[in-house]
Amino acid sequence: MEMDVHDELLAAVLFIVFTMFTLWVFRKLWAVRKRKTINDTSSKSGHYWSPIEQNEQQHNYCSGCKQHVVSGYECDNCLLKVDNINCLRAISTKIHCKVNQTLCRKETFDHHWICGNIGADLFCEVCEELCGGGVGLQDFRCSWCWRVVHTKCKPKFTLSCDFGRLQRTIIPPYCVTTRKPGNRNQRMMLIKSPFQAVIDKIEIPTDIEKWRPIMVIVNPKSGSGAGKQLLRNFRAHLHPAQVVDVLKSNISASLRWIDEHPEVDVRILIAGGDGTICSALDQIDTLSRRIPVAVLPLGTGNDLSRWLKWGKKCGGDIDVIKLMEDIQEAEVTLVDRWTIDAESQKKLGVRLQSNKTLSMTNYVSVGVDACVTLGMQNTRESIPRAMSSRLLNKFLFFTFGTKDVFERVCKGLNERIDLYLDDVHINLPDIEGLIFLNIPYWGAGVKPWATYNASHRQECDDETIEVFAVTSSFHIAQMQIGLASPLCIGQAKHAKLVFKGNHSFPMQSDGEAWVNSAGTVLISHKCKTAMLRKAEKQSTGCGMFF
């Protein structure tokens, strides 16, 4: 059978696409293996090398050959830059990383100076003139306190490092001993990579007043690449043992030292979407004491972050020093957390679906709201990670919301469920969605309970949950632009949903959606978690009038 011209052209195109895809996969695998080999060979120096991103290559110079960096590597911890493997190996024997604990002594803790690659908008600590800029390696920056000095001014500057504005936040390397996870007998005198060590022992530094370290938990996949950039940014500013990568480290193991050292006052920052925050809070709740937690918004909705005043979104180039100062000054507020027990009914002695138990901080819903989230979630999982973004997530929400306006798959939800609030059966109006709300914000910034605050005041620590309903996805869209209000159902200390018939129901909790079979869902109070709300700074002088 002979192929016509169109078939031959199609076969050629498919062959080219397959070949390019194979080469792309091979290149990615080779890059991972190459990076691992590089970090194994330079582990004695403490450096952890990552490829320099394309947008980072402007005006950077190699610390080895002093040439302009075209394609090279950067240490995540001290930001030392090289342009090839030979320079990397040579510089690793000459310049140790800031986390090399064999060189860290309290009595003689000096600045860890890195030459060159300094931003052109920084000022010298000695002469107060601009540093950096220009061509080639010039001037110095300390990897711990982030102060910069001119080359000619460096001899005039103090030798000892006090960690600068990060003094209260950072864990001094001479006060901490790290170890490999799961091996308490093998302490590490240096960190081979930031995610291969957890804190084993820690001492309170006597030379720092009001010391309160901050542990940082980051999901590098969140925020359309912002999470990865944030992870490297935090490692560069703090002790790498303070920064937990949720993809490569066990959160519980990384925080175990907090229970073993109750004398240390500590705070935690979680950077990620709603799913990351909920998962991390589950681990934090297992600690023997309440640790105040701040959140950094890297998801799509970010309703918890909005309420705690940390913003509605965040990029990877955030000012880490300013953020750490804000967390130190933040106010502690208690927030209820709830347990969701979804029990599937049995048929012929066999459950239709395995039971599901999870925690909720923001809200849990059934119906049209969860249906839109489920459609977006399934579509997002089928899209390559490189193409995912917060803008794409919002577009998917809009697409599936518009689709449901015409399909209305959750129409008549009130006839298929029974709702009990504090064991009292509630007659529901004609609705398509039911939401159990724990915080003031929902649906990426909507405040659904604001209309009813006068008669049914909402508090986030009163062990009471607010329940409201929506009539359609179009109703949700109207609420998001302020043209409609939700249907108030009531408040309760605990709630129960009974799904009738043989239908499956879309549900979601804190942005994570699933399909729940017929059965019973119980919502009960779990605990109170200490959260950090960003303090509002009062304006003074003439600025308060503008």
Coordinates of C-alpha atoms in Angstrom, one line a residue:
M1 CA 0.0 0.0 0.0
E2 CA 1.6 3.3 -1.1
M3 CA 1.5 6.4 1.0
D4 CA 0.3 9.6 -0.5
V5 CA 2.0 12.9 -0.1
H6 CA -0.1 14.0 2.9
D7 CA 0.6 10.7 4.8
E8 CA 4.4 11.0 4.1
L9 CA 4.3 14.6 5.3
L10 CA 2.4 13.6 8.5
A11 CA 4.8 10.8 9.2
A12 CA 7.8 13.1 8.7
V13 CA 6.4 15.7 11.1
L14 CA 5.6 13.0 13.7
F15 CA 9.1 11.6 13.4
I16 CA 10.6 15.1 13.9
V17 CA 8.4 15.8 16.9
F18 CA 9.2 12.4 18.5
T19 CA 13.0 12.9 17.9
M20 CA 12.9 16.4 19.4
F21 CA 11.0 15.3 22.4
T22 CA 13.4 12.4 23.0
L23 CA 16.4 14.7 22.8
W24 CA 14.7 17.2 25.2
V25 CA 14.0 14.4 27.8
F26 CA 17.6 13.1 27.4
R27 CA 18.9 16.7 27.9
K28 CA 16.9 17.1 31.1
L29 CA 18.0 13.8 32.5
W30 CA 21.6 14.5 31.7
A31 CA 21.4 18.0 33.3
V32 CA 20.1 16.4 36.5
R33 CA 22.9 13.8 36.6
K34 CA 25.5 16.4 35.7
R35 CA 24.3 18.6 38.6
K36 CA 24.4 15.8 41.0
T37 CA 27.9 14.9 40.0
I38 CA 29.0 18.5 40.3
N39 CA 27.7 18.8 43.8
D40 CA 29.2 15.5 44.9
T41 CA 32.7 16.5 43.7
S42 CA 32.5 19.9 45.5
S43 CA 30.7 18.8 48.6
K44 CA 33.8 19.3 50.9
S45 CA 33.6 23.1 50.3
G46 CA 29.9 23.2 51.2
H47 CA 28.8 24.8 47.9
Y48 CA 25.5 23.6 46.3
W49 CA 25.5 24.5 42.6
S50 CA 22.5 25.3 40.4
P51 CA 22.5 26.3 36.7
I52 CA 22.2 30.1 36.2
E53 CA 18.9 30.9 34.6
Q54 CA 18.9 32.8 31.3
N55 CA 17.6 36.0 32.8
E56 CA 20.3 35.9 35.5
Q57 CA 23.2 35.9 33.1
Q58 CA 23.4 39.6 32.5
H59 CA 26.4 41.4 34.0
N60 CA 27.6 38.3 35.9
Y61 CA 31.3 37.4 36.0
C62 CA 33.0 34.1 36.9
S63 CA 34.8 34.1 40.2
G64 CA 37.5 31.8 38.8
C65 CA 38.5 33.1 35.3
K66 CA 37.0 36.6 35.8
Q67 CA 35.3 36.3 32.4
H68 CA 31.7 37.2 31.6
V69 CA 29.3 34.3 32.5
V70 CA 27.6 33.0 29.4
S71 CA 26.4 29.7 30.7
G72 CA 27.4 28.7 34.2
Y73 CA 26.6 27.8 37.8
E74 CA 25.7 29.6 41.0
C75 CA 26.0 28.5 44.6
D76 CA 22.5 28.6 46.2
N77 CA 24.0 29.5 49.6
C78 CA 26.6 32.1 49.0
L79 CA 25.8 33.2 45.3
L80 CA 29.3 32.5 44.1
K81 CA 29.3 32.2 40.3
V82 CA 31.4 30.3 37.8
D83 CA 31.1 29.8 34.0
N84 CA 32.3 26.2 33.5
I85 CA 33.2 23.0 35.2
N86 CA 36.9 23.7 35.4
C87 CA 36.4 27.0 37.2
L88 CA 33.9 25.4 39.5
R89 CA 36.3 22.7 40.6
A90 CA 39.1 25.2 41.0
I91 CA 37.1 27.7 43.0
S92 CA 35.7 25.0 45.3
T93 CA 39.2 24.3 46.6
K94 CA 39.9 28.0 47.2
I95 CA 36.7 29.5 48.5
H96 CA 34.5 27.6 50.9
C97 CA 30.8 28.1 51.2
K98 CA 29.3 30.1 54.1
V99 CA 27.7 27.0 55.5
N100 CA 31.0 25.1 56.0
Q101 CA 30.8 24.6 59.7
T102 CA 34.4 23.6 60.1
L103 CA 35.3 27.3 59.5
C104 CA 32.6 28.8 61.7
R105 CA 33.7 29.6 65.3
K106 CA 31.8 32.0 67.6
E107 CA 35.0 33.6 68.9
T108 CA 36.3 34.5 65.4
F109 CA 33.2 34.7 63.2
D110 CA 34.2 37.0 60.4
H111 CA 32.4 38.2 57.3
H112 CA 32.1 35.8 54.4
W113 CA 33.1 38.0 51.6
I114 CA 32.2 37.3 48.0
C115 CA 33.8 39.4 45.3
G116 CA 31.8 41.0 42.5
N117 CA 28.3 40.5 41.0
I118 CA 26.8 43.2 43.2
G119 CA 23.7 45.1 42.3
A120 CA 24.4 48.6 41.1
D121 CA 21.9 50.2 43.6
L122 CA 23.7 49.2 46.8
F123 CA 25.8 51.6 49.0
C124 CA 29.1 51.0 50.6
E125 CA 29.0 50.6 54.4
V126 CA 32.2 52.7 54.9
C127 CA 32.0 55.6 52.5
E128 CA 28.2 55.4 51.7
E129 CA 28.9 55.7 48.0
L130 CA 27.4 53.4 45.3
C131 CA 28.9 49.9 45.0
G132 CA 28.9 47.3 42.2
G133 CA 28.1 48.0 38.6
G134 CA 30.8 48.5 36.0
V135 CA 32.7 45.7 34.2
G136 CA 34.4 42.8 35.8
L137 CA 34.6 41.6 39.5
Q138 CA 34.8 44.5 41.9
D139 CA 33.8 45.3 45.5
F140 CA 32.6 42.8 48.1
R141 CA 29.4 41.5 49.6
C142 CA 29.1 39.4 52.9
S143 CA 27.0 36.3 52.4
W144 CA 25.6 36.5 56.0
C145 CA 24.8 40.1 56.7
W146 CA 24.5 41.2 53.1
R147 CA 26.5 44.4 53.6
V148 CA 28.6 45.6 50.7
V149 CA 31.9 47.5 50.7
H150 CA 34.3 48.9 48.0
T151 CA 37.5 47.0 47.5
K152 CA 39.5 50.0 48.8
C153 CA 37.1 50.4 51.8
K154 CA 37.2 46.7 52.9
P155 CA 40.3 47.1 55.1
K156 CA 38.6 49.9 57.0
F157 CA 35.5 47.8 57.8
T158 CA 35.0 45.7 60.9
L159 CA 36.2 42.1 60.7
S160 CA 33.5 40.4 62.8
C161 CA 30.0 39.8 61.3
D162 CA 26.8 40.5 63.4
F163 CA 24.4 39.2 60.6
G164 CA 23.0 42.8 60.1
R165 CA 19.3 43.2 59.8
L166 CA 18.9 39.4 59.8
Q167 CA 20.5 39.1 63.3
R168 CA 17.2 38.1 65.1
T169 CA 16.1 35.8 62.4
I170 CA 19.1 33.8 61.3
I171 CA 20.5 30.7 63.0
P172 CA 24.3 31.3 63.4
P173 CA 26.3 28.5 62.0
Y174 CA 28.3 28.2 65.2
C175 CA 25.1 27.6 67.2
V176 CA 23.7 24.6 65.2
T177 CA 24.7 21.0 64.5
T178 CA 23.1 19.3 61.5
R179 CA 22.7 15.7 60.6
K180 CA 21.4 13.5 57.9
P181 CA 17.6 12.8 58.2
G182 CA 16.8 9.6 60.0
N183 CA 20.4 9.1 61.3
R184 CA 20.9 10.6 64.7
N185 CA 24.3 9.1 65.2
Q186 CA 25.8 10.7 62.1
R187 CA 26.2 14.4 62.6
M188 CA 27.3 16.4 59.6
M189 CA 30.1 18.9 60.0
L190 CA 29.1 20.5 56.7
I191 CA 26.0 20.5 54.6
K192 CA 26.5 18.7 51.3
S193 CA 23.3 20.1 50.0
P194 CA 20.6 22.3 51.6
F195 CA 18.0 19.5 51.5
Q196 CA 20.2 16.7 52.9
A197 CA 20.5 18.0 56.5
V198 CA 18.2 18.7 59.4
I199 CA 18.9 20.5 62.6
D200 CA 20.1 18.1 65.3
K201 CA 21.2 20.4 68.2
I202 CA 20.9 24.2 68.6
E203 CA 22.1 26.7 71.1
I204 CA 20.7 30.1 71.9
P205 CA 23.4 32.7 70.9
T206 CA 24.3 34.8 73.9
D207 CA 25.5 37.7 71.8
I208 CA 22.1 38.4 70.1
E209 CA 19.2 40.0 71.9
K210 CA 15.6 38.9 71.3
W211 CA 16.8 36.1 69.1
R212 CA 13.9 34.3 67.4
P213 CA 14.8 32.2 64.3
I214 CA 12.3 31.6 61.5
M215 CA 12.0 28.3 59.7
V216 CA 10.8 28.5 56.1
I217 CA 8.8 25.8 54.3
V218 CA 8.7 26.2 50.5
N219 CA 7.0 24.4 47.6
P220 CA 9.3 25.1 44.6
K221 CA 6.6 24.0 42.2
S222 CA 4.1 26.7 43.3
G223 CA 3.7 30.2 41.8
S224 CA 4.7 29.5 38.1
G225 CA 8.4 29.2 39.0
A226 CA 8.3 31.8 41.8
G227 CA 8.6 29.0 44.4
K228 CA 11.9 27.8 42.9
Q229 CA 13.3 31.3 42.9
L230 CA 12.0 31.9 46.4
L231 CA 13.7 28.7 47.6
R232 CA 17.1 29.9 46.4
N233 CA 16.5 33.4 47.7
F234 CA 15.8 32.1 51.2
R235 CA 18.8 29.8 51.1
A236 CA 21.0 32.7 50.2
H237 CA 19.8 34.9 53.0
L238 CA 19.4 32.4 55.9
H239 CA 21.1 29.3 57.1
P240 CA 20.2 26.6 54.6
A241 CA 19.1 24.3 57.4
Q242 CA 16.3 26.8 58.1
V243 CA 14.8 26.3 54.6
V244 CA 12.7 23.2 53.9
D245 CA 12.0 22.1 50.4
V246 CA 8.7 20.1 50.6
L247 CA 9.6 18.1 47.5
K248 CA 12.9 16.8 48.9
S249 CA 12.6 17.0 52.7
N250 CA 10.3 15.6 55.3
I251 CA 8.6 18.5 57.1
S252 CA 8.1 16.5 60.3
A253 CA 11.8 15.6 60.5
S254 CA 12.9 19.1 59.7
L255 CA 10.8 20.5 62.5
R256 CA 11.5 17.8 65.1
W257 CA 14.2 19.9 66.8
I258 CA 11.5 22.5 67.9
D259 CA 10.0 19.9 70.3
E260 CA 13.5 18.9 71.5
H261 CA 14.5 22.5 72.2
P262 CA 11.5 24.2 73.9
E263 CA 13.7 27.0 75.1
V264 CA 14.0 28.4 71.6
D265 CA 11.3 30.9 70.5
V266 CA 10.7 30.1 66.8
R267 CA 8.3 31.2 64.1
I268 CA 7.5 29.5 60.8
L269 CA 6.8 30.8 57.3
I270 CA 5.0 28.6 54.7
A271 CA 5.4 29.6 51.0
G272 CA 3.0 27.8 48.7
G273 CA -0.6 27.4 47.6
D274 CA -3.5 26.4 49.8
G275 CA -2.6 22.7 49.5
T276 CA 0.9 23.2 50.6
I277 CA -0.2 25.4 53.5
C278 CA -2.8 22.8 54.7
S279 CA -0.3 19.9 54.5
A280 CA 2.4 21.9 56.4
L281 CA -0.1 23.0 59.1
D282 CA -1.0 19.3 59.6
Q283 CA 2.6 18.6 60.5
I284 CA 3.0 21.7 62.6
D285 CA -0.1 20.8 64.6
T286 CA 1.6 17.6 65.8
L287 CA 4.2 19.7 67.7
S288 CA 3.9 19.8 71.4
R289 CA 3.5 23.6 71.4
R290 CA 1.8 26.2 69.2
I291 CA 4.3 27.7 66.8
P292 CA 3.1 31.0 65.1
V293 CA 2.9 30.6 61.3
A294 CA 3.0 33.1 58.5
V295 CA 2.0 32.4 54.9
L296 CA 3.4 33.6 51.6
P297 CA 0.9 33.4 48.7
L298 CA 2.1 31.3 45.8
G299 CA -1.3 29.8 44.8
T300 CA -4.3 31.0 42.8
G301 CA -6.9 32.0 45.4
N302 CA -4.6 32.8 48.4
D303 CA -7.6 33.6 50.6
L304 CA -5.8 32.8 53.9
S305 CA -2.9 35.1 52.9
R306 CA -5.4 37.9 52.1
W307 CA -7.0 37.7 55.5
L308 CA -3.6 37.6 57.3
K309 CA -2.5 40.7 55.2
W310 CA 0.5 39.0 53.5
G311 CA -0.9 39.9 50.1
K312 CA -2.9 38.2 47.3
K313 CA 0.2 37.0 45.3
C314 CA 4.0 36.9 45.6
G315 CA 6.9 36.7 43.2
G316 CA 10.3 35.1 43.6
D317 CA 12.2 38.4 43.8
I318 CA 10.7 39.4 47.2
D319 CA 12.8 41.4 49.6
V320 CA 13.7 38.6 52.1
I321 CA 15.2 40.9 54.7
K322 CA 12.1 43.1 54.8
L323 CA 9.9 40.0 54.9
M324 CA 11.8 38.6 57.9
E325 CA 11.4 41.9 59.8
D326 CA 7.7 41.9 59.1
I327 CA 7.3 38.3 60.4
Q328 CA 9.2 39.3 63.5
E329 CA 6.8 42.1 64.2
A330 CA 3.6 40.3 63.1
E331 CA 0.7 39.8 65.6
V332 CA -0.3 36.3 66.7
T333 CA -3.9 35.3 66.1
L334 CA -5.6 32.0 66.7
V335 CA -7.4 30.2 63.8
D336 CA -9.8 27.2 64.0
R337 CA -9.0 24.1 62.0
W338 CA -11.5 21.5 61.1
T339 CA -11.6 17.8 60.4
I340 CA -13.5 16.5 57.4
D341 CA -14.5 12.8 57.6
A342 CA -16.0 11.5 54.4
E343 CA -17.5 8.1 54.9
S344 CA -18.8 6.2 51.8
Q345 CA -21.9 4.0 52.1
K346 CA -21.7 0.2 51.6
K347 CA -23.4 -1.9 49.0
L348 CA -23.5 -5.7 49.5
G349 CA -21.0 -5.1 52.4
V350 CA -18.4 -3.3 50.1
R351 CA -17.7 0.4 50.3
L352 CA -18.2 2.3 47.1
Q353 CA -15.1 4.4 47.9
S354 CA -12.5 4.4 50.6
N355 CA -13.1 6.7 53.5
K356 CA -11.3 10.0 53.4
T357 CA -10.1 12.1 56.4
L358 CA -8.5 15.5 55.9
S359 CA -8.0 18.9 57.6
M360 CA -9.5 22.2 56.5
T361 CA -8.4 25.7 57.3
N362 CA -10.2 28.0 54.7
Y363 CA -13.4 26.3 53.6
V364 CA -14.9 23.1 52.3
S365 CA -17.7 22.9 49.7
V366 CA -19.9 20.6 47.7
G367 CA -21.5 21.3 44.3
V368 CA -20.8 23.9 41.6
D369 CA -17.9 25.5 43.4
A370 CA -16.1 22.2 43.8
C371 CA -17.1 21.1 40.2
V372 CA -15.4 24.1 38.7
T373 CA -12.3 23.4 40.8
L374 CA -12.2 19.7 39.9
G375 CA -12.4 20.5 36.2
M376 CA -9.6 23.0 36.5
Q377 CA -7.5 20.6 38.6
N378 CA -7.8 17.6 36.2
T379 CA -7.0 19.8 33.2
R380 CA -4.0 21.4 35.0
E381 CA -2.6 17.9 35.9
S382 CA -2.6 17.0 32.2
I383 CA -0.6 20.1 31.2
P384 CA 3.2 20.0 31.3
R385 CA 4.6 21.7 34.4
A386 CA 6.6 24.1 32.2
M387 CA 3.3 25.5 30.8
S388 CA 1.5 25.9 34.1
S389 CA 1.0 29.4 35.6
R390 CA -1.3 31.3 37.9
L391 CA -2.8 33.1 34.8
L392 CA -3.5 29.7 33.2
N393 CA -5.3 28.6 36.4
K394 CA -7.5 31.7 36.4
F395 CA -8.3 31.1 32.7
L396 CA -9.3 27.5 33.5
F397 CA -11.5 28.7 36.4
F398 CA -13.2 31.1 34.0
T399 CA -13.5 28.4 31.3
F400 CA -15.1 25.7 33.5
G401 CA -17.3 28.3 35.3
T402 CA -18.6 29.5 31.9
K403 CA -19.2 25.9 30.9
D404 CA -21.2 25.2 34.0
V405 CA -23.5 28.2 33.3
F406 CA -24.9 26.2 30.4
E407 CA -24.6 22.7 31.7
R408 CA -25.6 23.2 35.3
V409 CA -24.6 19.7 36.3
C410 CA -25.2 20.5 40.0
K411 CA -28.8 21.7 39.5
G412 CA -31.1 20.4 42.3
L413 CA -28.3 19.8 44.8
N414 CA -30.7 20.6 47.6
E415 CA -32.8 17.5 46.7
R416 CA -29.8 15.2 46.7
I417 CA -28.4 16.1 50.1
D418 CA -29.5 16.4 53.7
L419 CA -27.8 19.1 55.9
Y420 CA -27.6 19.0 59.7
L421 CA -26.2 21.9 61.7
D422 CA -25.6 21.0 65.3
D423 CA -27.8 17.9 64.8
V424 CA -30.7 20.0 63.5
H425 CA -32.0 19.3 60.0
I426 CA -31.9 22.3 57.7
N427 CA -34.4 22.8 54.8
L428 CA -32.4 24.1 51.9
P429 CA -33.6 26.4 49.1
D430 CA -33.0 25.6 45.4
I431 CA -29.2 25.7 45.3
E432 CA -26.2 24.3 43.3
G433 CA -23.4 24.8 45.8
L434 CA -23.0 24.6 49.6
I435 CA -19.9 26.1 51.3
F436 CA -18.7 25.8 54.9
L437 CA -16.5 28.8 55.6
N438 CA -13.9 29.2 58.3
I439 CA -12.2 32.5 57.4
P440 CA -13.6 35.8 56.0
Y441 CA -12.3 35.3 52.4
W442 CA -13.4 32.8 49.8
G443 CA -13.1 32.5 46.0
A444 CA -10.0 34.6 45.5
G445 CA -11.0 37.7 47.6
V446 CA -14.8 37.5 48.1
K447 CA -16.1 38.2 51.6
P448 CA -19.3 36.3 51.6
W449 CA -20.2 36.7 55.3
A450 CA -19.8 40.5 55.4
T451 CA -23.5 41.0 54.7
Y452 CA -24.5 39.0 57.8
N453 CA -21.8 40.1 60.2
A454 CA -24.2 42.5 62.0
S455 CA -26.6 39.7 63.0
H456 CA -24.3 36.6 62.9
R457 CA -20.8 37.8 63.6
Q458 CA -18.0 35.8 62.2
E459 CA -14.9 35.0 64.3
C460 CA -12.1 32.7 63.2
D461 CA -11.4 31.3 66.7
D462 CA -14.8 30.6 68.1
E463 CA -15.1 27.0 67.0
T464 CA -18.0 27.9 64.9
I465 CA -18.3 27.5 61.1
E466 CA -20.4 29.6 58.7
V467 CA -22.5 28.0 56.1
F468 CA -23.8 29.7 52.9
A469 CA -25.0 28.6 49.5
V470 CA -24.8 29.7 45.9
T471 CA -27.5 29.1 43.2
S472 CA -25.2 28.7 40.1
S473 CA -21.7 29.5 38.8
F474 CA -23.2 32.7 37.4
H475 CA -24.1 33.6 41.0
I476 CA -20.5 33.1 42.0
A477 CA -19.3 35.4 39.2
Q478 CA -21.8 38.0 40.4
M479 CA -20.4 37.7 43.9
Q480 CA -16.8 38.2 42.7
I481 CA -17.6 41.5 41.2
G482 CA -19.9 42.7 44.1
L483 CA -23.3 42.4 42.3
A484 CA -24.8 39.7 44.5
S485 CA -24.7 38.2 48.0
P486 CA -24.7 34.5 49.0
L487 CA -27.6 32.7 50.6
C488 CA -27.0 32.6 54.4
I489 CA -27.8 29.1 55.8
G490 CA -26.5 29.4 59.3
Q491 CA -23.6 28.8 61.8
A492 CA -22.8 25.6 63.7
K493 CA -20.3 24.0 66.0
H494 CA -20.4 20.8 63.9
A495 CA -22.1 19.8 60.7
K496 CA -23.2 16.7 58.8
L497 CA -23.9 16.1 55.1
V498 CA -25.9 13.1 54.0
F499 CA -25.6 12.3 50.3
K500 CA -28.7 10.5 49.0
G501 CA -29.2 8.1 46.1
N502 CA -26.4 6.7 44.0
H503 CA -25.0 10.0 42.8
S504 CA -21.3 11.1 43.0
F505 CA -20.7 14.6 44.3
P506 CA -17.8 17.0 43.6
M507 CA -16.2 18.3 46.8
Q508 CA -13.2 20.5 47.6
S509 CA -11.3 21.5 50.7
D510 CA -8.8 24.4 50.6
G511 CA -8.5 24.2 46.8
E512 CA -8.0 20.4 46.5
A513 CA -11.0 18.8 44.8
W514 CA -12.2 15.2 44.6
V515 CA -15.4 13.2 43.7
N516 CA -17.2 11.8 46.7
S517 CA -19.6 8.9 46.4
A518 CA -22.9 8.7 48.3
G519 CA -22.4 8.5 52.0
T520 CA -21.9 10.9 55.0
V521 CA -19.5 13.8 55.5
L522 CA -18.9 15.0 59.1
I523 CA -17.3 18.4 59.8
S524 CA -16.0 18.8 63.3
H525 CA -13.6 21.1 65.1
K526 CA -10.0 19.8 65.2
C527 CA -7.8 22.4 66.9
K528 CA -6.7 26.0 67.1
T529 CA -3.5 27.0 65.2
A530 CA -1.5 30.1 65.9
M531 CA -1.1 32.3 62.8
L532 CA 0.7 35.5 62.1
R533 CA -1.1 38.6 60.9
K534 CA 1.1 41.3 59.3
A535 CA 1.1 44.3 61.6
E536 CA -0.3 47.5 60.2
K537 CA 2.3 50.3 60.5
Q538 CA 1.0 53.7 61.5
S539 CA 2.0 56.6 59.3
T540 CA 3.5 59.6 61.0
G541 CA 4.1 63.2 60.0
C542 CA 2.8 64.6 56.7
G543 CA 2.7 61.1 55.1
M544 CA -0.4 60.2 57.1
F545 CA -2.4 62.7 55.0
F546 CA -1.5 61.2 51.6

